[in-house]
PDB file of C-alpha atoms and ligand atoms in Angstrom:
ATOM      1  CA  CYS O1434       0.000   0.000   0.000  1.00  0.00           C
ATOM      2  CA  ILE O1435       1.409   3.394  -0.879  1.00  0.00           C
ATOM      3  CA  ALA O1436      -0.749   5.327   1.570  1.00  0.00           C
ATOM      4  CA  SER O1437       2.051   5.755   4.078  1.00  0.00           C
ATOM      5  CA  SER O1438       4.899   6.531   1.695  1.00  0.00           C
ATOM      6  CA  VAL O1439       3.241   9.045  -0.639  1.00  0.00           C
ATOM      7  CA  GLY O1440       2.357  12.329   1.055  1.00  0.00           C
ATOM      8  CA  SER O1441      -1.137  13.738   0.948  1.00  0.00           C
ATOM      9  CA  ALA O1442      -2.179  16.144  -1.787  1.00  0.00           C
ATOM     10  CA  LYS O1443      -2.443  19.693  -0.537  1.00  0.00           C
ATOM     11  CA  VAL O1444      -1.751  23.157  -1.874  1.00  0.00           C
ATOM     12  CA  PRO O1445       1.891  23.968  -1.030  1.00  0.00           C
ATOM     13  CA  ALA O1446       3.116  27.275   0.364  1.00  0.00           C
ATOM     14  CA  VAL O1447       6.163  28.203  -1.715  1.00  0.00           C
ATOM     15  CA  SER O1448       6.236  31.694  -3.158  1.00  0.00           C
ATOM     16  CA  TRP O1449       8.239  32.745  -6.203  1.00  0.00           C
ATOM     17  CA  GLU O1450      10.244  35.026  -3.889  1.00  0.00           C
ATOM     18  CA  ASP O1451      11.481  31.933  -2.042  1.00  0.00           C
ATOM     19  CA  ILE O1452      13.307  30.943  -5.240  1.00  0.00           C
ATOM     20  CA  GLY O1453      16.380  32.903  -6.248  1.00  0.00           C
ATOM     21  CA  GLY O1454      17.242  33.343  -9.943  1.00  0.00           C
ATOM     22  CA  LEU O1455      15.926  30.766 -12.455  1.00  0.00           C
ATOM     23  CA  GLU O1456      13.806  33.502 -14.078  1.00  0.00           C
ATOM     24  CA  ASP O1457      13.434  31.727 -17.441  1.00  0.00           C
ATOM     25  CA  SER O1458      12.341  28.471 -15.809  1.00  0.00           C
ATOM     26  CA  LYS O1459       9.819  30.322 -13.633  1.00  0.00           C
ATOM     27  CA  ARG O1460       8.338  32.064 -16.677  1.00  0.00           C
ATOM     28  CA  ILE O1461       8.079  28.889 -18.789  1.00  0.00           C
ATOM     29  CA  LEU O1462       6.405  26.999 -15.941  1.00  0.00           C
ATOM     30  CA  GLN O1463       3.936  29.800 -15.260  1.00  0.00           C
ATOM     31  CA  GLU O1464       3.053  30.116 -18.937  1.00  0.00           C
ATOM     32  CA  SER O1465       2.649  26.358 -19.400  1.00  0.00           C
ATOM     33  CA  LEU O1466       0.310  25.907 -16.473  1.00  0.00           C
ATOM     34  CA  ALA O1467      -1.653  29.070 -17.282  1.00  0.00           C
ATOM     35  CA  ALA O1468      -2.190  27.759 -20.819  1.00  0.00           C
ATOM     36  CA  CYS O1469      -3.474  24.420 -19.475  1.00  0.00           C
ATOM     37  CA  LEU O1470      -5.810  26.078 -16.985  1.00  0.00           C
ATOM     38  CA  LYS O1471      -7.247  28.712 -19.300  1.00  0.00           C
ATOM     39  CA  GLY O1472      -7.183  26.739 -22.515  1.00  0.00           C
ATOM     40  CA  GLY O1473     -10.460  24.912 -21.977  1.00  0.00           C
ATOM     41  CA  LYS O1474     -11.312  21.264 -22.352  1.00  0.00           C
ATOM     42  CA  ARG O1475      -9.535  20.608 -25.632  1.00  0.00           C
ATOM     43  CA  THR O1476      -6.156  21.979 -24.573  1.00  0.00           C
ATOM     44  CA  LYS O1477      -3.436  19.343 -24.411  1.00  0.00           C
ATOM     45  CA  ARG O1478      -2.279  18.756 -20.856  1.00  0.00           C
ATOM     46  CA  SER O1479       1.051  17.237 -21.560  1.00  0.00           C
ATOM     47  CA  GLY O1480       3.552  16.906 -18.770  1.00  0.00           C
ATOM     48  CA  ILE O1481       6.648  18.934 -18.011  1.00  0.00           C
ATOM     49  CA  ILE O1482      10.023  17.472 -17.077  1.00  0.00           C
ATOM     50  CA  LEU O1483      12.381  19.520 -14.916  1.00  0.00           C
ATOM     51  CA  PHE O1484      15.882  18.384 -15.684  1.00  0.00           C
ATOM     52  CA  GLY O1485      18.908  19.334 -13.589  1.00  0.00           C
ATOM     53  CA  PRO O1486      21.421  18.241 -10.956  1.00  0.00           C
ATOM     54  CA  PRO O1487      20.391  17.493  -7.360  1.00  0.00           C
ATOM     55  CA  GLY O1488      19.431  20.462  -5.184  1.00  0.00           C
ATOM     56  CA  CYS O1489      19.024  22.980  -8.014  1.00  0.00           C
ATOM     57  CA  GLY O1490      15.402  23.903  -7.203  1.00  0.00           C
ATOM     58  CA  LYS O1491      13.285  21.524  -9.305  1.00  0.00           C
ATOM     59  CA  THR O1492      10.915  20.629  -6.467  1.00  0.00           C
ATOM     60  CA  LEU O1493      10.710  24.239  -5.316  1.00  0.00           C
ATOM     61  CA  LEU O1494       9.735  25.415  -8.805  1.00  0.00           C
ATOM     62  CA  ALA O1495       7.010  22.789  -9.129  1.00  0.00           C
ATOM     63  CA  LYS O1496       5.633  23.703  -5.708  1.00  0.00           C
ATOM     64  CA  ALA O1497       5.702  27.427  -6.468  1.00  0.00           C
ATOM     65  CA  VAL O1498       3.643  27.054  -9.627  1.00  0.00           C
ATOM     66  CA  ALA O1499       1.093  24.888  -7.751  1.00  0.00           C
ATOM     67  CA  THR O1500       0.986  27.498  -4.977  1.00  0.00           C
ATOM     68  CA  GLN O1501       0.381  30.315  -7.450  1.00  0.00           C
ATOM     69  CA  TYR O1502      -2.591  28.577  -9.055  1.00  0.00           C
ATOM     70  CA  LYS O1503      -3.859  27.057  -5.772  1.00  0.00           C
ATOM     71  CA  ILE O1504      -3.519  23.525  -7.059  1.00  0.00           C
ATOM     72  CA  ALA O1505      -3.005  20.532  -4.772  1.00  0.00           C
ATOM     73  CA  PHE O1506       0.462  18.980  -5.019  1.00  0.00           C
ATOM     74  CA  LEU O1507       1.038  15.253  -4.823  1.00  0.00           C
ATOM     75  CA  SER O1508       4.723  14.462  -4.515  1.00  0.00           C
ATOM     76  CA  VAL O1509       5.818  10.957  -5.408  1.00  0.00           C
ATOM     77  CA  LYS O1510       9.394   9.717  -5.257  1.00  0.00           C
ATOM     78  CA  GLY O1511       9.730   7.179  -8.075  1.00  0.00           C
ATOM     79  CA  PRO O1512      11.484   4.468  -6.025  1.00  0.00           C
ATOM     80  CA  GLU O1513       8.700   4.570  -3.394  1.00  0.00           C
ATOM     81  CA  LEU O1514       6.314   3.069  -5.940  1.00  0.00           C
ATOM     82  CA  LEU O1515       8.459   0.055  -6.642  1.00  0.00           C
ATOM     83  CA  ASN O1516       7.426  -3.116  -4.889  1.00  0.00           C
ATOM     84  CA  LYS O1517       8.808  -6.636  -5.095  1.00  0.00           C
ATOM     85  CA  TYR O1518       5.382  -8.287  -5.339  1.00  0.00           C
ATOM     86  CA  VAL O1519       4.095  -8.987  -8.824  1.00  0.00           C
ATOM     87  CA  GLY O1520       1.751  -6.288 -10.058  1.00  0.00           C
ATOM     88  CA  GLN O1521       1.999  -4.165  -6.897  1.00  0.00           C
ATOM     89  CA  SER O1522       4.141  -1.421  -8.464  1.00  0.00           C
ATOM     90  CA  GLU O1523       1.620  -0.933 -11.292  1.00  0.00           C
ATOM     91  CA  GLU O1524      -1.180  -0.903  -8.713  1.00  0.00           C
ATOM     92  CA  ASN O1525       0.707   1.754  -6.732  1.00  0.00           C
ATOM     93  CA  LEU O1526       0.999   3.879  -9.855  1.00  0.00           C
ATOM     94  CA  ARG O1527      -2.726   3.504 -10.589  1.00  0.00           C
ATOM     95  CA  ASN O1528      -3.475   4.592  -7.011  1.00  0.00           C
ATOM     96  CA  VAL O1529      -1.392   7.738  -7.418  1.00  0.00           C
ATOM     97  CA  PHE O1530      -3.409   8.843 -10.451  1.00  0.00           C
ATOM     98  CA  GLU O1531      -6.636   7.923  -8.695  1.00  0.00           C
ATOM     99  CA  ARG O1532      -5.668   9.962  -5.680  1.00  0.00           C
ATOM    100  CA  ALA O1533      -4.772  12.931  -7.872  1.00  0.00           C
ATOM    101  CA  ARG O1534      -8.147  12.753  -9.642  1.00  0.00           C
ATOM    102  CA  GLU O1535      -9.883  12.830  -6.250  1.00  0.00           C
ATOM    103  CA  ALA O1536      -7.831  15.861  -5.162  1.00  0.00           C
ATOM    104  CA  SER O1537      -8.229  17.594  -8.531  1.00  0.00           C
ATOM    105  CA  PRO O1538      -7.145  20.203  -9.525  1.00  0.00           C
ATOM    106  CA  CYS O1539      -3.864  18.547  -8.684  1.00  0.00           C
ATOM    107  CA  VAL O1540      -0.251  18.350  -9.847  1.00  0.00           C
ATOM    108  CA  ILE O1541       1.453  14.967  -9.611  1.00  0.00           C
ATOM    109  CA  PHE O1542       5.161  15.569  -9.163  1.00  0.00           C
ATOM    110  CA  PHE O1543       7.237  12.480  -9.957  1.00  0.00           C
ATOM    111  CA  ASP O1544      10.646  12.995  -8.373  1.00  0.00           C
ATOM    112  CA  GLU O1545      13.404  10.727  -9.755  1.00  0.00           C
ATOM    113  CA  LEU O1546      11.203  10.025 -12.772  1.00  0.00           C
ATOM    114  CA  ASP O1547      13.974   7.961 -14.392  1.00  0.00           C
ATOM    115  CA  SER O1548      13.572   5.328 -11.655  1.00  0.00           C
ATOM    116  CA  ILE O1549      10.057   4.433 -12.824  1.00  0.00           C
ATOM    117  CA  ALA O1550      10.400   5.234 -16.526  1.00  0.00           C
ATOM    118  CA  PRO O1551      13.744   3.893 -17.747  1.00  0.00           C
ATOM    119  CA  ASN O1552      14.286   2.768 -21.318  1.00  0.00           C
ATOM    120  CA  ARG O1553      12.358  -0.423 -21.953  1.00  0.00           C
ATOM    121  CA  GLY O1554      13.985  -3.639 -23.105  1.00  0.00           C
ATOM    122  CA  ARG O1555      17.136  -3.145 -21.052  1.00  0.00           C
ATOM    123  CA  HIS O1556      19.267  -5.973 -19.745  1.00  0.00           C
ATOM    124  CA  GLY O1557      18.736  -6.773 -16.102  1.00  0.00           C
ATOM    125  CA  ASP O1558      14.982  -6.126 -16.012  1.00  0.00           C
ATOM    126  CA  SER O1559      14.126  -9.559 -14.710  1.00  0.00           C
ATOM    127  CA  GLY O1560      10.615 -10.628 -15.603  1.00  0.00           C
ATOM    128  CA  GLY O1561      10.101  -7.319 -17.446  1.00  0.00           C
ATOM    129  CA  VAL O1562       8.952  -5.641 -14.213  1.00  0.00           C
ATOM    130  CA  MET O1563      10.219  -2.190 -15.160  1.00  0.00           C
ATOM    131  CA  ASP O1564       8.793  -2.507 -18.674  1.00  0.00           C
ATOM    132  CA  ARG O1565       5.346  -3.109 -17.200  1.00  0.00           C
ATOM    133  CA  ILE O1566       5.623  -0.055 -14.965  1.00  0.00           C
ATOM    134  CA  VAL O1567       6.638   2.142 -17.888  1.00  0.00           C
ATOM    135  CA  SER O1568       3.707   0.808 -19.938  1.00  0.00           C
ATOM    136  CA  GLN O1569       1.355   1.502 -17.027  1.00  0.00           C
ATOM    137  CA  LEU O1570       2.652   5.060 -16.755  1.00  0.00           C
ATOM    138  CA  LEU O1571       2.206   5.638 -20.495  1.00  0.00           C
ATOM    139  CA  SER O1572      -1.325   4.305 -20.331  1.00  0.00           C
ATOM    140  CA  GLU O1573      -2.200   6.575 -17.357  1.00  0.00           C
ATOM    141  CA  LEU O1574      -0.806   9.593 -19.217  1.00  0.00           C
ATOM    142  CA  ASP O1575      -2.831   8.739 -22.328  1.00  0.00           C
ATOM    143  CA  ASP O1576      -5.972   8.301 -20.210  1.00  0.00           C
ATOM    144  CA  LEU O1577      -5.511  11.785 -18.792  1.00  0.00           C
ATOM    145  CA  GLN O1578      -5.355  13.214 -22.303  1.00  0.00           C
ATOM    146  CA  SER O1579      -8.610  11.549 -23.227  1.00  0.00           C
ATOM    147  CA  GLN O1580     -10.416  12.833 -20.132  1.00  0.00           C
ATOM    148  CA  GLU O1581     -11.495  16.305 -21.205  1.00  0.00           C
ATOM    149  CA  GLU O1582     -12.572  17.294 -17.718  1.00  0.00           C
ATOM    150  CA  SER O1583      -9.234  16.290 -16.230  1.00  0.00           C
ATOM    151  CA  GLN O1584      -7.574  18.840 -13.998  1.00  0.00           C
ATOM    152  CA  VAL O1585      -4.594  16.649 -13.212  1.00  0.00           C
ATOM    153  CA  PHE O1586      -1.244  18.033 -14.309  1.00  0.00           C
ATOM    154  CA  ILE O1587       1.938  16.017 -14.500  1.00  0.00           C
ATOM    155  CA  MET O1588       5.474  17.120 -13.709  1.00  0.00           C
ATOM    156  CA  GLY O1589       8.569  15.008 -13.407  1.00  0.00           C
ATOM    157  CA  ALA O1590      12.062  15.719 -12.172  1.00  0.00           C
ATOM    158  CA  THR O1591      15.229  13.936 -13.127  1.00  0.00           C
ATOM    159  CA  ASN O1592      18.947  14.421 -13.311  1.00  0.00           C
ATOM    160  CA  ARG O1593      19.261  11.607 -15.873  1.00  0.00           C
ATOM    161  CA  ALA O1594      16.987  12.564 -18.779  1.00  0.00           C
ATOM    162  CA  ASP O1595      19.143  10.301 -20.991  1.00  0.00           C
ATOM    163  CA  LEU O1596      17.790   7.242 -19.147  1.00  0.00           C
ATOM    164  CA  LEU O1597      14.118   7.995 -19.827  1.00  0.00           C
ATOM    165  CA  ASP O1598      12.092   5.789 -22.140  1.00  0.00           C
ATOM    166  CA  GLN O1599      11.693   7.669 -25.433  1.00  0.00           C
ATOM    167  CA  ALA O1600       7.958   6.921 -25.628  1.00  0.00           C
ATOM    168  CA  LEU O1601       7.508   9.139 -22.594  1.00  0.00           C
ATOM    169  CA  LEU O1602       8.720  12.115 -24.584  1.00  0.00           C
ATOM    170  CA  SER O1603       6.216  11.838 -27.411  1.00  0.00           C
ATOM    171  CA  PRO O1604       3.566  14.565 -27.901  1.00  0.00           C
ATOM    172  CA  GLY O1605       0.761  14.547 -25.354  1.00  0.00           C
ATOM    173  CA  ARG O1606       2.859  12.838 -22.710  1.00  0.00           C
ATOM    174  CA  PHE O1607       5.886  14.781 -21.501  1.00  0.00           C
ATOM    175  CA  ASP O1608       6.631  17.091 -24.385  1.00  0.00           C
ATOM    176  CA  LYS O1609       8.421  19.886 -22.549  1.00  0.00           C
ATOM    177  CA  ILE O1610      11.802  19.529 -20.838  1.00  0.00           C
ATOM    178  CA  ILE O1611      13.013  22.512 -18.844  1.00  0.00           C
ATOM    179  CA  ASN O1612      16.704  22.575 -18.126  1.00  0.00           C
ATOM    180  CA  ILE O1613      17.403  23.870 -14.604  1.00  0.00           C
ATOM    181  CA  SER O1614      21.021  24.820 -14.096  1.00  0.00           C
ATOM    182  CA  PRO O1615      22.605  25.592 -10.726  1.00  0.00           C
ATOM    183  CA  GLY O1616      23.862  29.101  -9.933  1.00  0.00           C
ATOM    184  CA  GLN O1617      27.083  29.439 -11.861  1.00  0.00           C
ATOM    185  CA  ASP O1618      27.610  33.172 -12.049  1.00  0.00           C
ATOM    186  CA  VAL O1619      27.911  35.598  -9.158  1.00  0.00           C
ATOM    187  CA  ASP O1620      24.556  37.199  -9.893  1.00  0.00           C
ATOM    188  CA  SER O1621      22.535  33.963  -9.762  1.00  0.00           C
ATOM    189  CA  LYS O1622      24.360  32.820  -6.631  1.00  0.00           C
ATOM    190  CA  LYS O1623      23.647  36.202  -5.036  1.00  0.00           C
ATOM    191  CA  LYS O1624      19.930  35.936  -5.896  1.00  0.00           C
ATOM    192  CA  ILE O1625      19.706  32.460  -4.360  1.00  0.00           C
ATOM    193  CA  LEU O1626      21.566  33.600  -1.215  1.00  0.00           C
ATOM    194  CA  GLN O1627      19.150  36.519  -0.900  1.00  0.00           C
ATOM    195  CA  ALA O1628      16.138  34.231  -1.342  1.00  0.00           C
ATOM    196  CA  VAL O1629      17.258  31.674   1.237  1.00  0.00           C
ATOM    197  CA  SER O1630      18.087  34.363   3.806  1.00  0.00           C
ATOM    198  CA  ARG O1631      14.749  36.157   3.451  1.00  0.00           C
ATOM    199  CA  SER O1632      13.560  35.033   6.868  1.00  0.00           C
ATOM    200  CA  VAL O1633      16.881  35.672   8.589  1.00  0.00           C
ATOM    201  CA  GLN O1634      17.699  39.004  10.158  1.00  0.00           C
ATOM    202  CA  LEU O1635      21.152  39.831   8.757  1.00  0.00           C
ATOM    203  CA  ALA O1636      23.682  42.201  10.261  1.00  0.00           C
ATOM    204  CA  GLY O1637      23.784  45.511   8.387  1.00  0.00           C
ATOM    205  CA  ASP O1638      27.227  44.909   6.929  1.00  0.00           C
ATOM    206  CA  VAL O1639      26.480  41.569   5.250  1.00  0.00           C
ATOM    207  CA  ASP O1640      27.217  41.935   1.541  1.00  0.00           C
ATOM    208  CA  MET O1641      25.687  39.045  -0.450  1.00  0.00           C
ATOM    209  CA  GLU O1642      27.620  40.070  -3.552  1.00  0.00           C
ATOM    210  CA  GLU O1643      30.827  39.496  -1.609  1.00  0.00           C
ATOM    211  CA  VAL O1644      29.592  36.148  -0.234  1.00  0.00           C
ATOM    212  CA  ALA O1645      28.582  35.046  -3.744  1.00  0.00           C
ATOM    213  CA  THR O1646      31.949  36.112  -5.153  1.00  0.00           C
ATOM    214  CA  SER O1647      33.833  34.030  -2.621  1.00  0.00           C
ATOM    215  CA  CYS O1648      31.762  30.874  -3.311  1.00  0.00           C
ATOM    216  CA  PRO O1649      33.180  28.051  -5.480  1.00  0.00           C
ATOM    217  CA  PRO O1650      32.372  28.474  -9.206  1.00  0.00           C
ATOM    218  CA  VAL O1651      29.407  26.057  -9.284  1.00  0.00           C
ATOM    219  CA  MET O1652      27.069  25.701  -6.333  1.00  0.00           C
ATOM    220  CA  SER O1653      23.572  24.288  -6.188  1.00  0.00           C
ATOM    221  CA  GLY O1654      20.777  26.125  -4.397  1.00  0.00           C
ATOM    222  CA  ALA O1655      20.859  23.436  -1.706  1.00  0.00           C
ATOM    223  CA  GLU O1656      24.568  24.112  -1.097  1.00  0.00           C
ATOM    224  CA  LEU O1657      23.954  27.867  -0.939  1.00  0.00           C
ATOM    225  CA  TYR O1658      21.112  27.245   1.490  1.00  0.00           C
ATOM    226  CA  SER O1659      23.468  25.289   3.748  1.00  0.00           C
ATOM    227  CA  ILE O1660      25.898  28.249   3.814  1.00  0.00           C
ATOM    228  CA  VAL O1661      23.122  30.463   5.187  1.00  0.00           C
ATOM    229  CA  SER O1662      21.783  27.875   7.616  1.00  0.00           C
ATOM    230  CA  ASN O1663      25.275  27.083   8.941  1.00  0.00           C
ATOM    231  CA  ALA O1664      25.941  30.794   9.436  1.00  0.00           C
ATOM    232  CA  THR O1665      22.597  31.135  11.206  1.00  0.00           C
ATOM    233  CA  MET O1666      23.357  28.254  13.541  1.00  0.00           C
ATOM    234  CA  ALA O1667      26.832  29.624  14.253  1.00  0.00           C
ATOM    235  CA  ALA O1668      25.323  32.999  15.111  1.00  0.00           C
ATOM    236  CA  ILE O1669      22.876  31.336  17.491  1.00  0.00           C
ATOM    237  CA  ARG O1670      25.591  29.202  19.072  1.00  0.00           C
ATOM    238  CA  GLU O1671      27.861  32.159  19.601  1.00  0.00           C
ATOM    239  CA  GLN O1672      24.951  34.236  20.883  1.00  0.00           C
ATOM    240  CA  ARG O1673      25.601  36.884  18.292  1.00  0.00           C
ATOM    241  CA  PHE O1674      22.792  39.123  17.011  1.00  0.00           C
ATOM    242  CA  LEU O1675      20.911  38.179  20.159  1.00  0.00           C
ATOM    243  CA  GLU O1676      18.267  40.832  19.871  1.00  0.00           C
ATOM    244  CA  ASP O1677      17.622  40.306  16.178  1.00  0.00           C
ATOM    245  CA  PHE O1678      16.953  36.617  16.668  1.00  0.00           C
ATOM    246  CA  VAL O1679      14.805  37.054  19.748  1.00  0.00           C
ATOM    247  CA  THR O1680      12.593  39.585  17.984  1.00  0.00           C
ATOM    248  CA  SER O1681      12.385  37.854  14.611  1.00  0.00           C
ATOM    249  CA  LEU O1682      12.061  34.279  15.785  1.00  0.00           C
ATOM    250  CA  ASP O1683       9.610  35.062  18.525  1.00  0.00           C
ATOM    251  CA  SER O1684       7.824  31.805  19.335  1.00  0.00           C
ATOM    252  CA  THR O1685      10.602  29.763  17.742  1.00  0.00           C
ATOM    253  CA  THR O1686      12.910  31.176  20.394  1.00  0.00           C
ATOM    254  CA  LEU O1687      11.286  28.976  22.994  1.00  0.00           C
ATOM    255  CA  ASP O1688      11.792  25.856  20.921  1.00  0.00           C
ATOM    256  CA  LEU O1689      15.419  26.695  20.399  1.00  0.00           C
ATOM    257  CA  ARG O1690      15.917  27.137  24.134  1.00  0.00           C
ATOM    258  CA  GLY O1691      14.251  23.778  24.656  1.00  0.00           C
ATOM    259  CA  ASN O1692      16.783  22.246  22.293  1.00  0.00           C
ATOM    260  CA  GLY O1693      19.667  23.532  24.319  1.00  0.00           C
ATOM    261  CA  CYS O1694      20.316  26.852  22.538  1.00  0.00           C
ATOM    262  CA  ARG O1695      20.559  29.626  25.056  1.00  0.00           C
ATOM    263  CA  PHE O1696      20.139  33.242  24.147  1.00  0.00           C
ATOM    264  CA  VAL O1697      20.648  34.643  27.626  1.00  0.00           C
TER     265      VAL O1697
HETATM  266  P1  ATP G 192      16.701  16.754  -5.966  1.00  0.00           P
HETATM  267  O1  ATP G 192      17.056  16.467  -7.394  1.00  0.00           O
HETATM  268  O2  ATP G 192      17.771  16.304  -5.028  1.00  0.00           O
HETATM  269  O3  ATP G 192      15.331  16.290  -5.580  1.00  0.00           O
HETATM  270  P2  ATP G 192      15.802  19.507  -6.371  1.00  0.00           P
HETATM  271  O4  ATP G 192      16.388  20.042  -7.628  1.00  0.00           O
HETATM  272  O5  ATP G 192      14.377  19.079  -6.414  1.00  0.00           O
HETATM  273  O6  ATP G 192      16.741  18.356  -5.784  1.00  0.00           O
HETATM  274  P3  ATP G 192      14.964  21.268  -4.301  1.00  0.00           P
HETATM  275  O7  ATP G 192      14.381  20.195  -3.429  1.00  0.00           O
HETATM  276  O8  ATP G 192      14.010  22.114  -5.055  1.00  0.00           O
HETATM  277  O9  ATP G 192      16.031  20.617  -5.263  1.00  0.00           O
HETATM  278  O10 ATP G 192      15.914  22.208  -3.444  1.00  0.00           O
HETATM  279  C1  ATP G 192      16.519  21.758  -2.234  1.00  0.00           C
HETATM  280  C2  ATP G 192      16.710  22.941  -1.330  1.00  0.00           C
HETATM  281  O11 ATP G 192      17.728  23.790  -1.866  1.00  0.00           O
HETATM  282  C3  ATP G 192      15.477  23.808  -1.202  1.00  0.00           C
HETATM  283  O12 ATP G 192      14.642  23.404  -0.153  1.00  0.00           O
HETATM  284  C4  ATP G 192      16.064  25.181  -0.959  1.00  0.00           C
HETATM  285  O13 ATP G 192      16.387  25.342   0.406  1.00  0.00           O
HETATM  286  C5  ATP G 192      17.364  25.151  -1.736  1.00  0.00           C
HETATM  287  N1  ATP G 192      17.284  25.727  -3.097  1.00  0.00           N
HETATM  288  C6  ATP G 192      17.572  25.088  -4.241  1.00  0.00           C
HETATM  289  N2  ATP G 192      17.476  25.922  -5.300  1.00  0.00           N
HETATM  290  C7  ATP G 192      17.091  27.117  -4.806  1.00  0.00           C
HETATM  291  C8  ATP G 192      16.813  28.394  -5.388  1.00  0.00           C
HETATM  292  N3  ATP G 192      16.942  28.625  -6.708  1.00  0.00           N
HETATM  293  N4  ATP G 192      16.434  29.395  -4.571  1.00  0.00           N
HETATM  294  C9  ATP G 192      16.324  29.201  -3.240  1.00  0.00           C
HETATM  295  N5  ATP G 192      16.582  28.023  -2.625  1.00  0.00           N
HETATM  296  C10 ATP G 192      16.964  26.993  -3.396  1.00  0.00           C
END
């Protein structure tokens, strides 16, 4: 049963301001979903694949677009669907689509899409288990296209688009791949640092341009986030910026004290 491993479908709370840089990807996603929502019954609702290295913001982008249009978000990690019992993986996949239809309008976000949709006919697929899952996925996607009333939108994320079964990329299924690249120039790193420190009260002399300049050439958003969170924890540990944290964290302050962090 997938009930425990797949989260429930609810509207996320990620704003576009929480995401630094990636302007082109934001625009393409917004336009694609707007076209699906406004286009009426006959508009094709083909899926979108977000392609990029780990921690570059694929999940955040998908959540932000669902937040903007107030659409429930059902996140499914590909490997969670796989089950050793015959037929159970396909059943799990069917359940995901069923659940999304019940929660409609809903985005299904398949993280690690390559794990459930690898090229068919590969060596090592004993009993053709993976082939059956891919076929099931293709059939679910085609069903969605034929259901004019459907308000279920499909997104997938992968860092190995080369492994995907080609049939998945045919028109009406996933026919848009958005390439998400990590912050490589100072400006995009600076924008991500600013976004991830939005809820942190910074000292007046913090210069994000300088921080971004001193970062290694390529850093993912997740790595930039850890710079800010490590700095935040160090500030708390060393009891620096005491007043700023006490005023901005407010109720959180109590929790932090409970966890052994003392401000006083
Ligand atoms: P994976 O492939 O490992 O699933 P992902 O590309 O889906 O990774 P996310 O889960 O979206 O990555 O990002 C991980 C974390 O990194 C986010 O929760 C956020 O803290 C930070 N992050 C990544 N990219 C950005 C960004 N562009 N702006 C702000 N924060 C970011």
